[in-house]
PDB file of C-alpha atoms in Angstrom:
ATOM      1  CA  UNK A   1     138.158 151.173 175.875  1.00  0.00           C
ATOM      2  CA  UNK A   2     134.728 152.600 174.945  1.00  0.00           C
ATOM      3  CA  UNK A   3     135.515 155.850 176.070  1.00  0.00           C
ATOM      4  CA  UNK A   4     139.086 155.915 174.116  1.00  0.00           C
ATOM      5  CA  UNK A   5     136.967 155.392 170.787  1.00  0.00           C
ATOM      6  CA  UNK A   6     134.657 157.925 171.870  1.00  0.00           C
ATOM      7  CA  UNK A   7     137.460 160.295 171.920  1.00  0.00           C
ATOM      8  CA  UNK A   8     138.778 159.623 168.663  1.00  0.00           C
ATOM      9  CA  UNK A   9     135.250 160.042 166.893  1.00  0.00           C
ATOM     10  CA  UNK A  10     134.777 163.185 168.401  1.00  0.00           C
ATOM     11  CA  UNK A  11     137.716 164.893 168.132  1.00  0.00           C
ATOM     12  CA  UNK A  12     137.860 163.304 163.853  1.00  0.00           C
ATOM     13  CA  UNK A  13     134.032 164.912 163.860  1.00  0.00           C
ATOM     14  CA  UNK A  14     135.558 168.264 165.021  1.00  0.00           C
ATOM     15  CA  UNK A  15     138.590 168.471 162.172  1.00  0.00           C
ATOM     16  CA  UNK A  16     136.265 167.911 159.564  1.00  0.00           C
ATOM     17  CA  UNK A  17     133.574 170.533 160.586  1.00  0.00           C
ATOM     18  CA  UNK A  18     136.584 172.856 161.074  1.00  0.00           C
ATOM     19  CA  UNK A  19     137.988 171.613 157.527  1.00  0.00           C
ATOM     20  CA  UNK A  20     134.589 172.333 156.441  1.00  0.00           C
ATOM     21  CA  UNK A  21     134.436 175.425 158.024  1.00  0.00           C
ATOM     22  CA  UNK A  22     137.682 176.847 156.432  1.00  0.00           C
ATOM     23  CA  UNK A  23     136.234 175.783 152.870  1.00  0.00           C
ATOM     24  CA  UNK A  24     133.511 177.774 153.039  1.00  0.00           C
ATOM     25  CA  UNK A  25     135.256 180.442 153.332  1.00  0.00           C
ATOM     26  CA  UNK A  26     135.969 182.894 150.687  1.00  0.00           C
ATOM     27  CA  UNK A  27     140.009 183.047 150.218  1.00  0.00           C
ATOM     28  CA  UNK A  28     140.965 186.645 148.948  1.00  0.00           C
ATOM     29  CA  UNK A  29     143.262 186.711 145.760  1.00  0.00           C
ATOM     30  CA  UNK A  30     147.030 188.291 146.774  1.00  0.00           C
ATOM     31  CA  UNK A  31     147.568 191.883 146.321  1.00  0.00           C
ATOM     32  CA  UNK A  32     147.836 193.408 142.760  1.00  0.00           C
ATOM     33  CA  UNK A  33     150.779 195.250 142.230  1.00  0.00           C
ATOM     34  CA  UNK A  34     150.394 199.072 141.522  1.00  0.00           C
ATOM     35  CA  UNK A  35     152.180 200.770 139.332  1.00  0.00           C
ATOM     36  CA  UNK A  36     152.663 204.598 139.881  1.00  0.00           C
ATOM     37  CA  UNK A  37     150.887 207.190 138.088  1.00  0.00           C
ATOM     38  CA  UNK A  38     151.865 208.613 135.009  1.00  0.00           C
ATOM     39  CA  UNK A  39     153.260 212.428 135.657  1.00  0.00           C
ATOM     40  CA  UNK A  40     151.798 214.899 134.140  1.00  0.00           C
ATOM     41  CA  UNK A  41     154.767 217.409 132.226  1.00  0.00           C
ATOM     42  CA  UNK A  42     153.714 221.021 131.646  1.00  0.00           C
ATOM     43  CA  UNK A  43     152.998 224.114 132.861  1.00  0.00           C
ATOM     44  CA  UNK A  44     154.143 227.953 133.607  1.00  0.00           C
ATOM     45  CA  UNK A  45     157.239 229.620 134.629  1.00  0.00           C
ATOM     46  CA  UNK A  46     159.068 232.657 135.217  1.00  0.00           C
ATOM     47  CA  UNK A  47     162.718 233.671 134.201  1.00  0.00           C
ATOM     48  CA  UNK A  48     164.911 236.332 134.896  1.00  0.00           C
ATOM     49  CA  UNK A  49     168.412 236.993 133.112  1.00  0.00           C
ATOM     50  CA  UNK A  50     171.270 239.307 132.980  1.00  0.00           C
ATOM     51  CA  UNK A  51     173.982 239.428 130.144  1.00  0.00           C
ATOM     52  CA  UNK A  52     175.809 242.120 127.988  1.00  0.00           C
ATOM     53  CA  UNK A  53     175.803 242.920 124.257  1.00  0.00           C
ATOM     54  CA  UNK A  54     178.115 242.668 121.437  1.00  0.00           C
ATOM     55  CA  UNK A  55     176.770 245.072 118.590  1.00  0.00           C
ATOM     56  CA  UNK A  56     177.243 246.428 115.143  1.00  0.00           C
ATOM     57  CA  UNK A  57     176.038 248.664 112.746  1.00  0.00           C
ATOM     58  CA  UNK A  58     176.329 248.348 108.805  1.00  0.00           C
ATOM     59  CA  UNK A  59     176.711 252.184 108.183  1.00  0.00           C
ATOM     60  CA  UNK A  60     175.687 255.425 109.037  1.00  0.00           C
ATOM     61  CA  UNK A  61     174.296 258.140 106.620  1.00  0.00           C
ATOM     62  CA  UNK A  62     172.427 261.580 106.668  1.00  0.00           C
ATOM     63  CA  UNK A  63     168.969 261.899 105.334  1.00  0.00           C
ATOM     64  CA  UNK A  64     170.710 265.010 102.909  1.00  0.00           C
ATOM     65  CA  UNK A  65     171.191 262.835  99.393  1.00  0.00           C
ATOM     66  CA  UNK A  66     173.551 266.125  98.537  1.00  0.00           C
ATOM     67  CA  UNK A  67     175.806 265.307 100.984  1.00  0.00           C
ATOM     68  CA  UNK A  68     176.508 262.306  98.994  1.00  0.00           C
ATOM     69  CA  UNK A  69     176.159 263.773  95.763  1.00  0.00           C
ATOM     70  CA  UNK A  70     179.935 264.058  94.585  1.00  0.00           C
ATOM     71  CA  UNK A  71     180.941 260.716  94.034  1.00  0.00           C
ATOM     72  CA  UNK A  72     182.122 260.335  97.753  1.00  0.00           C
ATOM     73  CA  UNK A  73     184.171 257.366  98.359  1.00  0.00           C
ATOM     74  CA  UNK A  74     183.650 255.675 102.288  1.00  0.00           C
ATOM     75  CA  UNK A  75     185.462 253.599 104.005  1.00  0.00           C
ATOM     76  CA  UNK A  76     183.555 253.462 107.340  1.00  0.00           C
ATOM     77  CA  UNK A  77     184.632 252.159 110.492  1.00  0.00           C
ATOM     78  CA  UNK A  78     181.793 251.793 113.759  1.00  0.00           C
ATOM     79  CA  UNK A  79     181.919 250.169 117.170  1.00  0.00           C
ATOM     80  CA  UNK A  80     179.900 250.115 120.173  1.00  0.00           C
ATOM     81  CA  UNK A  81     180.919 249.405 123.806  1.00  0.00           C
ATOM     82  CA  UNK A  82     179.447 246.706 125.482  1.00  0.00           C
ATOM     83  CA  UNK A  83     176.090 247.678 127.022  1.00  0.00           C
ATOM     84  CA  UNK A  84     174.590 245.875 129.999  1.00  0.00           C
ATOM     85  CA  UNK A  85     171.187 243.610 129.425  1.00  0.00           C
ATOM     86  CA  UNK A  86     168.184 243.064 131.693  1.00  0.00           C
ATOM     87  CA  UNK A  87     165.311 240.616 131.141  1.00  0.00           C
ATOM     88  CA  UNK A  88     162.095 239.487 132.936  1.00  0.00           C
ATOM     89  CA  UNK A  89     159.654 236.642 131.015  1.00  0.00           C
ATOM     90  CA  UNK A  90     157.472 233.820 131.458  1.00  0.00           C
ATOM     91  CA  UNK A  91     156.245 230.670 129.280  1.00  0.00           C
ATOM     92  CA  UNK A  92     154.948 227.226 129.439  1.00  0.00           C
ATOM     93  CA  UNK A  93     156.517 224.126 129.140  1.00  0.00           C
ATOM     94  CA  UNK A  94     154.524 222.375 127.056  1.00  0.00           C
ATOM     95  CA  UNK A  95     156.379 218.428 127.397  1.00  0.00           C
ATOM     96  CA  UNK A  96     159.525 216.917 127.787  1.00  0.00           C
ATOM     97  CA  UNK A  97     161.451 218.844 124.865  1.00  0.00           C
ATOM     98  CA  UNK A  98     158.956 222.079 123.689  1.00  0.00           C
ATOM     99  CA  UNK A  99     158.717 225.102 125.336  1.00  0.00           C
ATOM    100  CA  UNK A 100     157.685 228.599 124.785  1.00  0.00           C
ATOM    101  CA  UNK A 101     157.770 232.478 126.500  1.00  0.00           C
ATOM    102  CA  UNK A 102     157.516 236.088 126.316  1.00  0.00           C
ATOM    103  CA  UNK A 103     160.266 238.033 127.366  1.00  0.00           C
ATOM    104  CA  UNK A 104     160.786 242.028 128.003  1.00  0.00           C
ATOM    105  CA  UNK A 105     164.467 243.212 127.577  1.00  0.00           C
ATOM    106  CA  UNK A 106     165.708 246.643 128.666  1.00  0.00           C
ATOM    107  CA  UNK A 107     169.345 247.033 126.934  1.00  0.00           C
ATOM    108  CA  UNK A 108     171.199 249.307 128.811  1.00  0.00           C
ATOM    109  CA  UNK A 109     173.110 253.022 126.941  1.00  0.00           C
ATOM    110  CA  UNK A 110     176.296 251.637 125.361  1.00  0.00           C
ATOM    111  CA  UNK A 111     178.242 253.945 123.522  1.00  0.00           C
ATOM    112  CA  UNK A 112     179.178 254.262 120.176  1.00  0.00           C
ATOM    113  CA  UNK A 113     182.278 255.795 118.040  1.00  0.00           C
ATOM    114  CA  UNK A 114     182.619 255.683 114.407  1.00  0.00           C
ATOM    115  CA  UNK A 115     185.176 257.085 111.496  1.00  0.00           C
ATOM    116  CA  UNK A 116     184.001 257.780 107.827  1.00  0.00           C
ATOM    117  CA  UNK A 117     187.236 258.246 106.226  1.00  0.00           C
ATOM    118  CA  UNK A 118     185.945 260.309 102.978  1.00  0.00           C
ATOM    119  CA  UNK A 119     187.531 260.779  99.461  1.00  0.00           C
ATOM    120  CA  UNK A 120     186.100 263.058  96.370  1.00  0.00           C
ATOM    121  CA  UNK A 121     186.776 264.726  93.122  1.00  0.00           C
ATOM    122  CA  UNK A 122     187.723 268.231  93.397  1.00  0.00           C
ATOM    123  CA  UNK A 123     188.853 269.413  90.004  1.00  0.00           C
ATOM    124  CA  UNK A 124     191.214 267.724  88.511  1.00  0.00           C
ATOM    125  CA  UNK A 125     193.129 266.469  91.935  1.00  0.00           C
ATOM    126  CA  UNK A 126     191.138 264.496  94.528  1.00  0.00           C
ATOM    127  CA  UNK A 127     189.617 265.856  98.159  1.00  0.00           C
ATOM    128  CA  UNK A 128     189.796 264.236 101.238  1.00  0.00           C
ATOM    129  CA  UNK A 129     187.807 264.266 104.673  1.00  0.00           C
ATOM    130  CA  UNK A 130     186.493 262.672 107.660  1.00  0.00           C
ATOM    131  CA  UNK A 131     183.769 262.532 110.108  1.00  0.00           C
ATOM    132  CA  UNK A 132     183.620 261.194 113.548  1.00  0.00           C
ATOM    133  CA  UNK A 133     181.060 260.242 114.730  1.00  0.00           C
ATOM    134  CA  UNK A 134     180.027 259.809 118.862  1.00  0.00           C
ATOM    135  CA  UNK A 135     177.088 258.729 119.710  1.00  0.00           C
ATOM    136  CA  UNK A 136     174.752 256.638 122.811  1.00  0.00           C
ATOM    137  CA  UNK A 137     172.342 253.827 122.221  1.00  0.00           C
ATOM    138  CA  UNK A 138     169.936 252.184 124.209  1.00  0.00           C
ATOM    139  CA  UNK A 139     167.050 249.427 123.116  1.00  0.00           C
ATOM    140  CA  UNK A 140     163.585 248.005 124.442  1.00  0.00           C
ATOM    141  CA  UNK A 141     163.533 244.716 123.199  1.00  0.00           C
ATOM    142  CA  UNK A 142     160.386 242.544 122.981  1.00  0.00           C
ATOM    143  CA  UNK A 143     160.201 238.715 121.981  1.00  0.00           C
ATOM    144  CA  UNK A 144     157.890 235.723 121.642  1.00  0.00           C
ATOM    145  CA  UNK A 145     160.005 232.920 121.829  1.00  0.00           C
ATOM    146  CA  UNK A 146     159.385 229.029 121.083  1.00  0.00           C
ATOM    147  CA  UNK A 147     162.843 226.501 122.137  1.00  0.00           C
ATOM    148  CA  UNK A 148     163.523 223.182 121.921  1.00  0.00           C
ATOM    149  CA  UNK A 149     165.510 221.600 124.048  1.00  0.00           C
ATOM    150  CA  UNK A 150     167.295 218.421 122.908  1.00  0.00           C
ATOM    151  CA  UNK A 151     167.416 215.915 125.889  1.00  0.00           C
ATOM    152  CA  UNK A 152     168.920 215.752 129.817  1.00  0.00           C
ATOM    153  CA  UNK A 153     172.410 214.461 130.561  1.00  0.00           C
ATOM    154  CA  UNK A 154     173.410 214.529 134.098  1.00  0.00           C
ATOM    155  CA  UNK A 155     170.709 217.443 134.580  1.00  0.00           C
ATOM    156  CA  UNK A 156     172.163 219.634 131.989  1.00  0.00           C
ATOM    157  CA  UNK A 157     169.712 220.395 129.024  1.00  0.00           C
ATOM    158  CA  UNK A 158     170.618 222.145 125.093  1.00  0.00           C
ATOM    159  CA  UNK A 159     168.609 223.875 123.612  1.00  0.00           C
ATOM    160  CA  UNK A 160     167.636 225.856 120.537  1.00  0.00           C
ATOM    161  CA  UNK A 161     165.270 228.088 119.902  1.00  0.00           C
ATOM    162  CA  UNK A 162     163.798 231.890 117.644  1.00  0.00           C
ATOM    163  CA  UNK A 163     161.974 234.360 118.351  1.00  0.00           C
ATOM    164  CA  UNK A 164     160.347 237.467 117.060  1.00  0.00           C
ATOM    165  CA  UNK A 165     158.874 240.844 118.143  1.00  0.00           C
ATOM    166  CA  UNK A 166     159.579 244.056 117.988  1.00  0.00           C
ATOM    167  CA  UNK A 167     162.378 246.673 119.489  1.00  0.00           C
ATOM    168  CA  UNK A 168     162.526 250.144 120.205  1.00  0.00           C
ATOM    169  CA  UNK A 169     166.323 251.761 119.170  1.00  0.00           C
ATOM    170  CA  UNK A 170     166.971 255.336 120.697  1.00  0.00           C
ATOM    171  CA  UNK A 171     170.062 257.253 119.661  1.00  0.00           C
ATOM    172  CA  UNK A 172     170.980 259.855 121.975  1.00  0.00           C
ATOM    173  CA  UNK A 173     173.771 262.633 122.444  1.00  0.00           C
ATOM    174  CA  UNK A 174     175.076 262.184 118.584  1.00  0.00           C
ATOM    175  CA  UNK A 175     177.441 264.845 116.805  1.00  0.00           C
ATOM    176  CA  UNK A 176     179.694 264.552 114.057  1.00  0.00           C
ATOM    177  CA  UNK A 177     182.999 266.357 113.689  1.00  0.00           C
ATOM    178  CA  UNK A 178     183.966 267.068 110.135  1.00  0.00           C
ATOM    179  CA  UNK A 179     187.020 267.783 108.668  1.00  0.00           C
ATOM    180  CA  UNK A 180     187.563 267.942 104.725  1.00  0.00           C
ATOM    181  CA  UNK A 181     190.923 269.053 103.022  1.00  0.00           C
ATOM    182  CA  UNK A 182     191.261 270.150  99.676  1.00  0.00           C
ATOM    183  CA  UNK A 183     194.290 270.002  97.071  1.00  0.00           C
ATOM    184  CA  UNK A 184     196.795 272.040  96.177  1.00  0.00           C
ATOM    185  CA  UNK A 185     197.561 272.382  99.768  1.00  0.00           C
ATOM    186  CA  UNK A 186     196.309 275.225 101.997  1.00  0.00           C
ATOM    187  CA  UNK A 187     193.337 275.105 100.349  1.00  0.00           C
ATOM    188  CA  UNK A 188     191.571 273.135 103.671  1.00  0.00           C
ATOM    189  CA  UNK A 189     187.932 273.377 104.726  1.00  0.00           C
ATOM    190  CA  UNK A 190     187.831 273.962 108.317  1.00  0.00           C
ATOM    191  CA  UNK A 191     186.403 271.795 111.150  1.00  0.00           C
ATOM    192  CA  UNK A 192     182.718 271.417 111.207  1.00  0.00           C
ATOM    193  CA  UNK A 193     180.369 270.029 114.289  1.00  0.00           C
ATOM    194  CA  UNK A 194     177.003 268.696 113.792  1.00  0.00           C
ATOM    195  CA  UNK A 195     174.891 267.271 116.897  1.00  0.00           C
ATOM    196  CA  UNK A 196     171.011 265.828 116.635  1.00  0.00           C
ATOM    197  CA  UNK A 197     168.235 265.704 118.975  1.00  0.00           C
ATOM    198  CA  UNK A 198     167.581 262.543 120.719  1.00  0.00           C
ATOM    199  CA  UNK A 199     165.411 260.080 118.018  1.00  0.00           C
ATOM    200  CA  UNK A 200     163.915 256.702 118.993  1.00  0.00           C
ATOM    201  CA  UNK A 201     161.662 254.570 116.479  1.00  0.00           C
ATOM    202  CA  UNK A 202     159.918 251.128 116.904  1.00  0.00           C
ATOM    203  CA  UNK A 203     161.046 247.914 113.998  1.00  0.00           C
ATOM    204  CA  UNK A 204     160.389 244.437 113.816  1.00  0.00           C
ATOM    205  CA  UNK A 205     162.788 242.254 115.566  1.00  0.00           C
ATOM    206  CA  UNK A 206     163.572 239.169 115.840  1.00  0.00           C
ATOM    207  CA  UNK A 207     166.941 236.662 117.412  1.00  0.00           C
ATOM    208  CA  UNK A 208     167.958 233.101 117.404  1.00  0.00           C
ATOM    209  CA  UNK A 209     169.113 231.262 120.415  1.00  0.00           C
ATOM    210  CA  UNK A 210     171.011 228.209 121.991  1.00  0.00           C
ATOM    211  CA  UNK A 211     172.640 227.728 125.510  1.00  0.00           C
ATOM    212  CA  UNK A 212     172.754 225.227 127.932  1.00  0.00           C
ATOM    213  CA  UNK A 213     170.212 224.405 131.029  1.00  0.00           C
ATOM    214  CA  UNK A 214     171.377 223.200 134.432  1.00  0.00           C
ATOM    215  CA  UNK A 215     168.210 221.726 136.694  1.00  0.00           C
ATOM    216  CA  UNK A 216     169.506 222.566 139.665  1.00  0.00           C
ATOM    217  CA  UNK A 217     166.232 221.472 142.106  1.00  0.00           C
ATOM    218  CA  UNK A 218     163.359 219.883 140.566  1.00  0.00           C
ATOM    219  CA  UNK A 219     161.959 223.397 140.321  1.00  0.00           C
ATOM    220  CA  UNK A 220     164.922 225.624 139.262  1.00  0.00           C
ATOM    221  CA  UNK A 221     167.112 225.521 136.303  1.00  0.00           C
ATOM    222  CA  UNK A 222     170.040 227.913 135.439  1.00  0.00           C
ATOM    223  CA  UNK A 223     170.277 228.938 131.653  1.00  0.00           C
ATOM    224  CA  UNK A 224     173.783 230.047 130.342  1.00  0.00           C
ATOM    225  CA  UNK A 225     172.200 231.298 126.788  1.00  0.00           C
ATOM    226  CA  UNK A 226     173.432 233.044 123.506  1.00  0.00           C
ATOM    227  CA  UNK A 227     171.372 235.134 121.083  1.00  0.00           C
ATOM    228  CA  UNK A 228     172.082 236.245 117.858  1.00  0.00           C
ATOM    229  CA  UNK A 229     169.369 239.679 117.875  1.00  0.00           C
ATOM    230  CA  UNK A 230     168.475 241.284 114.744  1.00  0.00           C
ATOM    231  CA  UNK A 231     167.215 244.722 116.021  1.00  0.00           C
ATOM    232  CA  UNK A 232     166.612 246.731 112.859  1.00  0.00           C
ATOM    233  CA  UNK A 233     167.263 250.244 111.931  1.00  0.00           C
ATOM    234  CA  UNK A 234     168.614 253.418 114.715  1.00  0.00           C
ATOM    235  CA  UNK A 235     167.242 257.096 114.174  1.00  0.00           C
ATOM    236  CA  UNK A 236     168.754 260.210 115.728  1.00  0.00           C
ATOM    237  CA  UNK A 237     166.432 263.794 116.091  1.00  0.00           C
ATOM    238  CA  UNK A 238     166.648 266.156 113.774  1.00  0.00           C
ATOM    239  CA  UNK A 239     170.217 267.179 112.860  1.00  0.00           C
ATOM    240  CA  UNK A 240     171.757 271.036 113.597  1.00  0.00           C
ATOM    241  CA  UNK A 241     175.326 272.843 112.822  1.00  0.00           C
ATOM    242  CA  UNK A 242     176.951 274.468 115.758  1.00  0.00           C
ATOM    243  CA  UNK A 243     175.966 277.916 113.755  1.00  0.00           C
ATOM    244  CA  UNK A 244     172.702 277.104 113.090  1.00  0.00           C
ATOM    245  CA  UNK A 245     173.491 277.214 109.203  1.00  0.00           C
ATOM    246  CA  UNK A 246     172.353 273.696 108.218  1.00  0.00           C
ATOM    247  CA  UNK A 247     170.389 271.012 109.353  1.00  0.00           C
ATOM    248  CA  UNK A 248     166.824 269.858 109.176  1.00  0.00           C
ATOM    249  CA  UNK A 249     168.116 266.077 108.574  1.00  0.00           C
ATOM    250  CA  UNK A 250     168.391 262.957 110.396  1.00  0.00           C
ATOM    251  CA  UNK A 251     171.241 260.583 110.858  1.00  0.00           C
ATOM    252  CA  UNK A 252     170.038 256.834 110.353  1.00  0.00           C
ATOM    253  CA  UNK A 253     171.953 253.831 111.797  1.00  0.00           C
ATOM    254  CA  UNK A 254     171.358 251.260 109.524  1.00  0.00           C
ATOM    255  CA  UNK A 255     170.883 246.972 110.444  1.00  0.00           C
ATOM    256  CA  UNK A 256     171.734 247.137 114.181  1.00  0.00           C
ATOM    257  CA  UNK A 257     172.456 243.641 115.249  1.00  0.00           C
ATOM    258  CA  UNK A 258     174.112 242.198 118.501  1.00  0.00           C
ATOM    259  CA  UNK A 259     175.639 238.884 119.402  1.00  0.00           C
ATOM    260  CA  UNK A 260     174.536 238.439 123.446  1.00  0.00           C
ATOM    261  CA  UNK A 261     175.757 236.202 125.794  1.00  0.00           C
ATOM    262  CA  UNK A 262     172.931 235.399 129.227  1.00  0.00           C
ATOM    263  CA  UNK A 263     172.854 233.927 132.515  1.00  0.00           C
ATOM    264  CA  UNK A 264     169.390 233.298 133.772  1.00  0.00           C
ATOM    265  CA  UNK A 265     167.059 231.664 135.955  1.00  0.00           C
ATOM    266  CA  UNK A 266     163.791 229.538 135.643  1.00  0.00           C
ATOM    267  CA  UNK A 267     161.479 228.911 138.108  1.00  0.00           C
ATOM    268  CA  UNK A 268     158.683 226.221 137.590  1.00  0.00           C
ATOM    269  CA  UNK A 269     154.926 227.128 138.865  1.00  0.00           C
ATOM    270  CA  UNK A 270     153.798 223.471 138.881  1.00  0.00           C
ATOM    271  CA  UNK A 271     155.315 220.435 140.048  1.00  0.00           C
ATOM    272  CA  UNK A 272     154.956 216.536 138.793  1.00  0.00           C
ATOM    273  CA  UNK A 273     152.596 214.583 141.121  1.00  0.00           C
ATOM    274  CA  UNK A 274     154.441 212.790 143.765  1.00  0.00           C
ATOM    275  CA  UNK A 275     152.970 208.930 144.191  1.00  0.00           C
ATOM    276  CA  UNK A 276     151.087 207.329 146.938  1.00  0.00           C
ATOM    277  CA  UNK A 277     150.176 203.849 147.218  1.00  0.00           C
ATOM    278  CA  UNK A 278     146.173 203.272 147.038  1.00  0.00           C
ATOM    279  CA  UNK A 279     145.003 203.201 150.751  1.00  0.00           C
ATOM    280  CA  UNK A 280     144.115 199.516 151.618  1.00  0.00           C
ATOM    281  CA  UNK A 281     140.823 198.933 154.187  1.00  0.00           C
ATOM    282  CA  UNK A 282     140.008 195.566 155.836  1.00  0.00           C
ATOM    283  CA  UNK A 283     136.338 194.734 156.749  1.00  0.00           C
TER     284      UNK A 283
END
């Protein structure tokens, strides 16, 4: 019987010092919950783009006022084929919705045709004439550019944006054939043919765009973009008759604009930081 109580008080002494034991130790608080960190938006990229042009011309005139000295009436009709369009850029995006680049656009020869359709006092009847006019036109086009683009749904982006800059407009392989007839009839002027040098000049430029962005990895996007481009005044060289008995003079092409329709590519430099969870070390 003794030794039944002794094994009861010994093994109650051992619970509590293991009781005690476990109180003395320090119970660590349950794991805080992390939450990942906040991505950083922003940084560079390159583009690339290929399109074509849709351009006009308000009118065409020689640099000889006494050509249009007579009260000439015009009734002026112009046109240019479409001409292809190359572009290489690069720009930061600066958060979620701004972004800006610089861009370099070679606009490939497109050719243009035009008919003045002329009509003049000549005594006391009225004179009639017309010049056609063939020409080729090609463009350097360079832009700073700032876009906004106005949210993501189901990774397609639209977006605005301007830009300006500057352009340089050649005119090549111009000449004009004339043909004015007089009344009574048989009194006709016959044909004339004028051709200029090749001219180029630098103007201020500058475009307006929208379009649509497609993300197509997190580090790729495809633009399908429009621009309205402003590209200022055309120049040919110094005009010449086929005989060599006038000239001197310049044709100018005046307010060249072009509607443009792009397909392009971005490519992201950076990429958001992925998340890790904080490393955890027992001791």
């Amino acid at each position: 019987m003794r030794s039944v109580r002794f094994f009861v008080i010994a093994g109650a002494a051992s619970l509590l010092s293991s009781m005690a034991s476990a109180a003395d130790m320090a119970i660590a608080p349950p794991p805080m919950p992390y939450a990942p960190p906040v991505a950083e938006f922003g940084g560079w990229y390159l583009r690339g783009d290929v399109g074509f042009s849709n351009q006009r011309v308000d009118n065409i005139r020689n640099t000889n006022a006494a050509l249009y000295a007579n009260n000439l009436s015009f009734q002026e009709t112009t046109g240019f084929d479409t001409g292809g369009l190359y572009q290489i850029g690069a720009g930061y995006q600066f958060n979620h919705w701004f972004r800006m680049d610089v861009t370099g656009e070679y606009r490939g020869s497109a050719n243009f045709h035009g008919l003045d359709l002329i009509s003049f006092p000549n005594g006391g009847t009225t004179g009639f004439g017309s010049d056609v006019y063939n020409a080729s036109k090609s463009e350097w086009l360079f832009l700073v550019n700032a876009y906004a683009d106005l949210g993501t749904w189901y990774c397609i982006t639209p977006y605005i944006g301007a830009g300006i800059g500057t352009a340089r407009v050649q005119i090549a392989n111009f000449t004009d054939s004339g043909v004015a007839t007089l009344f009574p009839p048989g009194s006709g002027v016959g044909p004339s043919l004028v051709s200029a040098a090749t001219g180029s000049q630098w103007n201020f430029a500058w475009a307006l765009h929208a379009g649509l962005s497609y993300q197509v990895t997190q580090n790729m996007a495809v633009d399908l973009g429009y621009s309205y481009v402003n590209l200022g005044n055309g120049t040919t060289g110094v005009d010449s008759a086929f005989d060599h008995s006038a000239g001197g003079h310049v044709f100018q092409f005046h307010n060249i604009t072009s509607q443009d329709v792009k397909l392009g590519v971005r490519w992201n430099l950076w990429s958001p930081p992925t998340y890790a969870p904080p490393l955890v070390t027992k001791g």
